[in-house]
Amino acid sequence: MASPSTAFLALAIALLCAATTANARFTAMQWTPAHATFYGDETAAETMGGACGYGNLYATGYGTDTAALSTTLFKDGYGCGTCYQIRCTGSPWCYSGSPVITVTATNLCPPNWAQDSNNGGWCNPPRTHFDLSKPAFMRMAQWRAGIVPVMYRRVPCVRRGGLRFALQGNPYWLLAYVMNVGGAGDVVEMWVRSGGAGAWTRMSHNWGAAYQAFAQLGGRALSFKVTSYTTRQTIVATNVAPANWCLGLTYQARVNFS
């Protein structure tokens, strides 16, 4: 039988671990080598939409500071919303001083198996690669380069306001796109609750930043519980959408990851 002091110590450690998990903060990672290209033109029109499902990137707050990630970083959509600092290095095409840009992952750069990984198949696994919007690329290197070596690191996503939920679907199926995610920027699990009390309904990952629930949830306010992929921190966004919520609209919470 454990002594009182041993039991107290075990309880203290458990509480400390629980508090650390609940309040996990994402911090910048180390610089790592990779390569970067760009797609589209100076308008960044081709970057709108994308595999993460963020739609019009101007309307959803991401603008042109975006990147399509290779499969290794995209992680079947769990890499959506993550933020990176990138700087061009070791190329005559890099701008003087190696300026640092910050981008958000909004799209997938798919493999091109018809091309060698070192000659056109830049996004083939296991390569770590960033296909930037042209405006973002042009802030660190001359666009004529086509491809440049870079150093990159994951950084916390700094967002204004709370999480946003863009709702789609039908009366029997709710599809929610999670946007404006702070902290690590990513999501791994999500639950929805209809009304102010009752059980949470676990949502399954559809694709990109979208989660779905096959349930009739209309007529009552919606709350969401969201867990970060990287930190495993969970936050609850209560009564995000009012009882008269509508499909096709986006609702903003008062909470976000840090």
mmCIF file of N, CA, C and O in Angstrom, residues 80-132:
data_model
loop_
_atom_site.group_PDB
_atom_site.id
_atom_site.type_symbol
_atom_site.label_atom_id
_atom_site.label_comp_id
_atom_site.label_asym_id
_atom_site.label_seq_id
_atom_site.Cartn_x
_atom_site.Cartn_y
_atom_site.Cartn_z
ATOM 1 N N CYS A 80 -3.549 21.212 -42.780
ATOM 2 C CA CYS A 80 -4.253 22.440 -43.163
ATOM 3 C C CYS A 80 -4.225 23.455 -42.027
ATOM 4 O O CYS A 80 -4.441 23.103 -40.859
ATOM 5 N N GLY A 81 -3.964 24.707 -42.376
ATOM 6 C CA GLY A 81 -3.986 25.777 -41.384
ATOM 7 C C GLY A 81 -2.688 25.998 -40.651
ATOM 8 O O GLY A 81 -2.564 26.955 -39.886
ATOM 9 N N THR A 82 -1.699 25.119 -40.847
ATOM 10 C CA THR A 82 -0.419 25.293 -40.174
ATOM 11 C C THR A 82 0.346 26.471 -40.785
ATOM 12 O O THR A 82 0.145 26.816 -41.948
ATOM 13 N N CYS A 83 1.207 27.080 -39.997
ATOM 14 C CA CYS A 83 1.917 28.288 -40.415
ATOM 15 C C CYS A 83 3.426 28.041 -40.454
ATOM 16 O O CYS A 83 3.963 27.338 -39.597
ATOM 17 N N TYR A 84 4.067 28.656 -41.438
ATOM 18 C CA TYR A 84 5.503 28.461 -41.645
ATOM 19 C C TYR A 84 6.205 29.776 -41.938
ATOM 20 O O TYR A 84 5.664 30.632 -42.639
ATOM 21 N N GLN A 85 7.398 29.911 -41.403
ATOM 22 C CA GLN A 85 8.310 30.943 -41.841
ATOM 23 C C GLN A 85 9.273 30.304 -42.837
ATOM 24 O O GLN A 85 9.778 29.200 -42.601
ATOM 25 N N ILE A 86 9.517 30.991 -43.947
ATOM 26 C CA ILE A 86 10.366 30.455 -45.009
ATOM 27 C C ILE A 86 11.306 31.558 -45.490
ATOM 28 O O ILE A 86 10.902 32.709 -45.639
ATOM 29 N N ARG A 87 12.547 31.195 -45.755
ATOM 30 C CA ARG A 87 13.491 32.145 -46.344
ATOM 31 C C ARG A 87 14.347 31.428 -47.382
ATOM 32 O O ARG A 87 14.748 30.282 -47.203
ATOM 33 N N CYS A 88 14.599 32.120 -48.475
ATOM 34 C CA CYS A 88 15.404 31.597 -49.570
ATOM 35 C C CYS A 88 16.877 31.649 -49.177
ATOM 36 O O CYS A 88 17.360 32.655 -48.643
ATOM 37 N N THR A 89 17.595 30.541 -49.416
ATOM 38 C CA THR A 89 19.024 30.495 -49.049
ATOM 39 C C THR A 89 19.814 29.767 -50.132
ATOM 40 O O THR A 89 19.306 28.860 -50.796
ATOM 41 N N GLY A 90 21.077 30.163 -50.296
ATOM 42 C CA GLY A 90 21.992 29.410 -51.144
ATOM 43 C C GLY A 90 21.717 29.475 -52.629
ATOM 44 O O GLY A 90 22.128 28.572 -53.368
ATOM 45 N N SER A 91 21.023 30.512 -53.087
ATOM 46 C CA SER A 91 20.756 30.651 -54.515
ATOM 47 C C SER A 91 20.964 32.099 -54.932
ATOM 48 O O SER A 91 20.611 33.022 -54.178
ATOM 49 N N PRO A 92 21.509 32.339 -56.139
ATOM 50 C CA PRO A 92 21.662 33.717 -56.612
ATOM 51 C C PRO A 92 20.329 34.408 -56.852
ATOM 52 O O PRO A 92 20.284 35.631 -56.995
ATOM 53 N N TRP A 93 19.262 33.626 -56.878
ATOM 54 C CA TRP A 93 17.925 34.185 -57.082
ATOM 55 C C TRP A 93 17.315 34.712 -55.784
ATOM 56 O O TRP A 93 16.291 35.398 -55.814
ATOM 57 N N CYS A 94 17.910 34.387 -54.659
ATOM 58 C CA CYS A 94 17.390 34.881 -53.369
ATOM 59 C C CYS A 94 17.599 36.389 -53.266
ATOM 60 O O CYS A 94 18.623 36.922 -53.732
ATOM 61 N N TYR A 95 16.662 37.068 -52.633
ATOM 62 C CA TYR A 95 16.841 38.488 -52.397
ATOM 63 C C TYR A 95 17.891 38.715 -51.321
ATOM 64 O O TYR A 95 18.079 37.877 -50.425
ATOM 65 N N SER A 96 18.545 39.847 -51.397
ATOM 66 C CA SER A 96 19.577 40.200 -50.431
ATOM 67 C C SER A 96 19.022 40.228 -49.015
ATOM 68 O O SER A 96 17.916 40.738 -48.775
ATOM 69 N N GLY A 97 19.769 39.660 -48.104
ATOM 70 C CA GLY A 97 19.338 39.635 -46.712
ATOM 71 C C GLY A 97 18.472 38.450 -46.366
ATOM 72 O O GLY A 97 18.095 38.266 -45.207
ATOM 73 N N SER A 98 18.117 37.622 -47.378
ATOM 74 C CA SER A 98 17.287 36.433 -47.145
ATOM 75 C C SER A 98 16.039 36.756 -46.323
ATOM 76 O O SER A 98 15.855 36.255 -45.204
ATOM 77 N N PRO A 99 15.135 37.620 -46.849
ATOM 78 C CA PRO A 99 13.943 38.002 -46.088
ATOM 79 C C PRO A 99 13.059 36.807 -45.748
ATOM 80 O O PRO A 99 12.954 35.851 -46.520
ATOM 81 N N VAL A 100 12.444 36.877 -44.577
ATOM 82 C CA VAL A 100 11.589 35.789 -44.091
ATOM 83 C C VAL A 100 10.133 36.105 -44.424
ATOM 84 O O VAL A 100 9.646 37.212 -44.168
ATOM 85 N N ILE A 101 9.439 35.133 -45.008
ATOM 86 C CA ILE A 101 8.002 35.277 -45.244
ATOM 87 C C ILE A 101 7.262 34.304 -44.332
ATOM 88 O O ILE A 101 7.817 33.294 -43.893
ATOM 89 N N THR A 102 6.016 34.612 -44.035
ATOM 90 C CA THR A 102 5.168 33.732 -43.220
ATOM 91 C C THR A 102 3.935 33.361 -44.037
ATOM 92 O O THR A 102 3.242 34.248 -44.555
ATOM 93 N N VAL A 103 3.685 32.067 -44.159
ATOM 94 C CA VAL A 103 2.562 31.592 -44.967
ATOM 95 C C VAL A 103 1.718 30.590 -44.182
ATOM 96 O O VAL A 103 2.185 29.984 -43.219
ATOM 97 N N THR A 104 0.482 30.423 -44.648
ATOM 98 C CA THR A 104 -0.436 29.434 -44.080
ATOM 99 C C THR A 104 -0.689 28.343 -45.113
ATOM 100 O O THR A 104 -0.852 28.624 -46.304
ATOM 101 N N ALA A 105 -0.742 27.093 -44.671
ATOM 102 C CA ALA A 105 -1.030 25.966 -45.556
ATOM 103 C C ALA A 105 -2.518 25.940 -45.895
ATOM 104 O O ALA A 105 -3.356 25.794 -44.998
ATOM 105 N N THR A 106 -2.826 26.087 -47.182
ATOM 106 C CA THR A 106 -4.227 26.098 -47.619
ATOM 107 C C THR A 106 -4.517 25.089 -48.719
ATOM 108 O O THR A 106 -5.670 24.957 -49.140
ATOM 109 N N ASN A 107 -3.485 24.373 -49.192
ATOM 110 C CA ASN A 107 -3.688 23.519 -50.355
ATOM 111 C C ASN A 107 -2.690 22.362 -50.330
ATOM 112 O O ASN A 107 -1.734 22.355 -49.557
ATOM 113 N N LEU A 108 -2.940 21.390 -51.201
ATOM 114 C CA LEU A 108 -2.057 20.236 -51.377
ATOM 115 C C LEU A 108 -1.300 20.377 -52.685
ATOM 116 O O LEU A 108 -1.895 20.701 -53.720
ATOM 117 N N CYS A 109 0.000 20.137 -52.647
ATOM 118 C CA CYS A 109 0.800 20.004 -53.860
ATOM 119 C C CYS A 109 0.924 18.503 -54.131
ATOM 120 O O CYS A 109 1.679 17.812 -53.445
ATOM 121 N N PRO A 110 0.153 17.975 -55.081
ATOM 122 C CA PRO A 110 0.096 16.519 -55.259
ATOM 123 C C PRO A 110 1.359 15.962 -55.900
ATOM 124 O O PRO A 110 2.096 16.681 -56.585
ATOM 125 N N PRO A 111 1.612 14.684 -55.705
ATOM 126 C CA PRO A 111 2.760 14.052 -56.355
ATOM 127 C C PRO A 111 2.593 14.059 -57.875
ATOM 128 O O PRO A 111 1.476 14.058 -58.394
ATOM 129 N N ASN A 112 3.708 14.058 -58.563
ATOM 130 C CA ASN A 112 3.719 13.923 -60.022
ATOM 131 C C ASN A 112 4.660 12.773 -60.353
ATOM 132 O O ASN A 112 5.847 12.967 -60.582
ATOM 133 N N TRP A 113 4.111 11.575 -60.369
ATOM 134 C CA TRP A 113 4.941 10.388 -60.518
ATOM 135 C C TRP A 113 5.541 10.257 -61.908
ATOM 136 O O TRP A 113 6.450 9.441 -62.129
ATOM 137 N N ALA A 114 5.037 11.054 -62.868
ATOM 138 C CA ALA A 114 5.613 11.024 -64.216
ATOM 139 C C ALA A 114 6.954 11.743 -64.277
ATOM 140 O O ALA A 114 7.691 11.614 -65.255
ATOM 141 N N GLN A 115 7.264 12.519 -63.235
ATOM 142 C CA GLN A 115 8.502 13.279 -63.185
ATOM 143 C C GLN A 115 9.398 12.752 -62.069
ATOM 144 O O GLN A 115 8.917 12.309 -61.021
ATOM 145 N N ASP A 116 10.694 12.815 -62.298
ATOM 146 C CA ASP A 116 11.651 12.458 -61.252
ATOM 147 C C ASP A 116 11.529 13.426 -60.085
ATOM 148 O O ASP A 116 11.264 14.612 -60.275
ATOM 149 N N SER A 117 11.720 12.923 -58.880
ATOM 150 C CA SER A 117 11.557 13.758 -57.686
ATOM 151 C C SER A 117 12.517 14.941 -57.663
ATOM 152 O O SER A 117 12.261 15.943 -56.994
ATOM 153 N N ASN A 118 13.634 14.828 -58.395
ATOM 154 C CA ASN A 118 14.605 15.910 -58.438
ATOM 155 C C ASN A 118 14.560 16.691 -59.747
ATOM 156 O O ASN A 118 15.433 17.502 -60.021
ATOM 157 N N ASN A 119 13.512 16.433 -60.529
ATOM 158 C CA ASN A 119 13.399 17.119 -61.815
ATOM 159 C C ASN A 119 11.935 17.229 -62.224
ATOM 160 O O ASN A 119 11.475 16.576 -63.153
ATOM 161 N N GLY A 120 11.199 18.041 -61.476
ATOM 162 C CA GLY A 120 9.791 18.266 -61.813
ATOM 163 C C GLY A 120 8.815 17.662 -60.826
ATOM 164 O O GLY A 120 7.740 18.217 -60.593
ATOM 165 N N GLY A 121 9.170 16.506 -60.241
ATOM 166 C CA GLY A 121 8.271 15.900 -59.255
ATOM 167 C C GLY A 121 8.588 16.397 -57.865
ATOM 168 O O GLY A 121 8.790 15.614 -56.933
ATOM 169 N N TRP A 122 8.591 17.711 -57.729
ATOM 170 C CA TRP A 122 9.061 18.341 -56.496
ATOM 171 C C TRP A 122 8.254 17.932 -55.267
ATOM 172 O O TRP A 122 8.771 17.936 -54.153
ATOM 173 N N CYS A 123 6.998 17.604 -55.459
ATOM 174 C CA CYS A 123 6.138 17.281 -54.311
ATOM 175 C C CYS A 123 5.976 15.789 -54.084
ATOM 176 O O CYS A 123 5.135 15.363 -53.296
ATOM 177 N N ASN A 124 6.754 14.991 -54.780
ATOM 178 C CA ASN A 124 6.691 13.546 -54.577
ATOM 179 C C ASN A 124 7.206 13.180 -53.181
ATOM 180 O O ASN A 124 8.220 13.716 -52.736
ATOM 181 N N PRO A 125 6.516 12.261 -52.486
ATOM 182 C CA PRO A 125 7.043 11.784 -51.196
ATOM 183 C C PRO A 125 8.400 11.118 -51.401
ATOM 184 O O PRO A 125 8.632 10.508 -52.442
ATOM 185 N N PRO A 126 9.315 11.228 -50.458
ATOM 186 C CA PRO A 126 9.132 11.861 -49.141
ATOM 187 C C PRO A 126 9.617 13.313 -49.093
ATOM 188 O O PRO A 126 9.963 13.803 -48.027
ATOM 189 N N ARG A 127 9.656 13.983 -50.235
ATOM 190 C CA ARG A 127 10.183 15.349 -50.277
ATOM 191 C C ARG A 127 9.334 16.298 -49.426
ATOM 192 O O ARG A 127 8.107 16.206 -49.405
ATOM 193 N N THR A 128 10.011 17.214 -48.753
ATOM 194 C CA THR A 128 9.350 18.304 -48.037
ATOM 195 C C THR A 128 9.417 19.520 -48.954
ATOM 196 O O THR A 128 10.502 20.019 -49.244
ATOM 197 N N HIS A 129 8.252 19.961 -49.418
ATOM 198 C CA HIS A 129 8.252 21.006 -50.450
ATOM 199 C C HIS A 129 7.084 21.964 -50.237
ATOM 200 O O HIS A 129 6.007 21.575 -49.794
ATOM 201 N N PHE A 130 7.326 23.240 -50.599
ATOM 202 C CA PHE A 130 6.314 24.284 -50.522
ATOM 203 C C PHE A 130 6.071 24.846 -51.921
ATOM 204 O O PHE A 130 7.001 25.320 -52.576
ATOM 205 N N ASP A 131 4.830 24.774 -52.374
ATOM 206 C CA ASP A 131 4.433 25.407 -53.630
ATOM 207 C C ASP A 131 3.667 26.675 -53.245
ATOM 208 O O ASP A 131 2.490 26.616 -52.871
ATOM 209 N N LEU A 132 4.340 27.799 -53.302
ATOM 210 C CA LEU A 132 3.801 29.055 -52.782
ATOM 211 C C LEU A 132 2.929 29.767 -53.802
ATOM 212 O O LEU A 132 3.040 29.534 -55.012
#
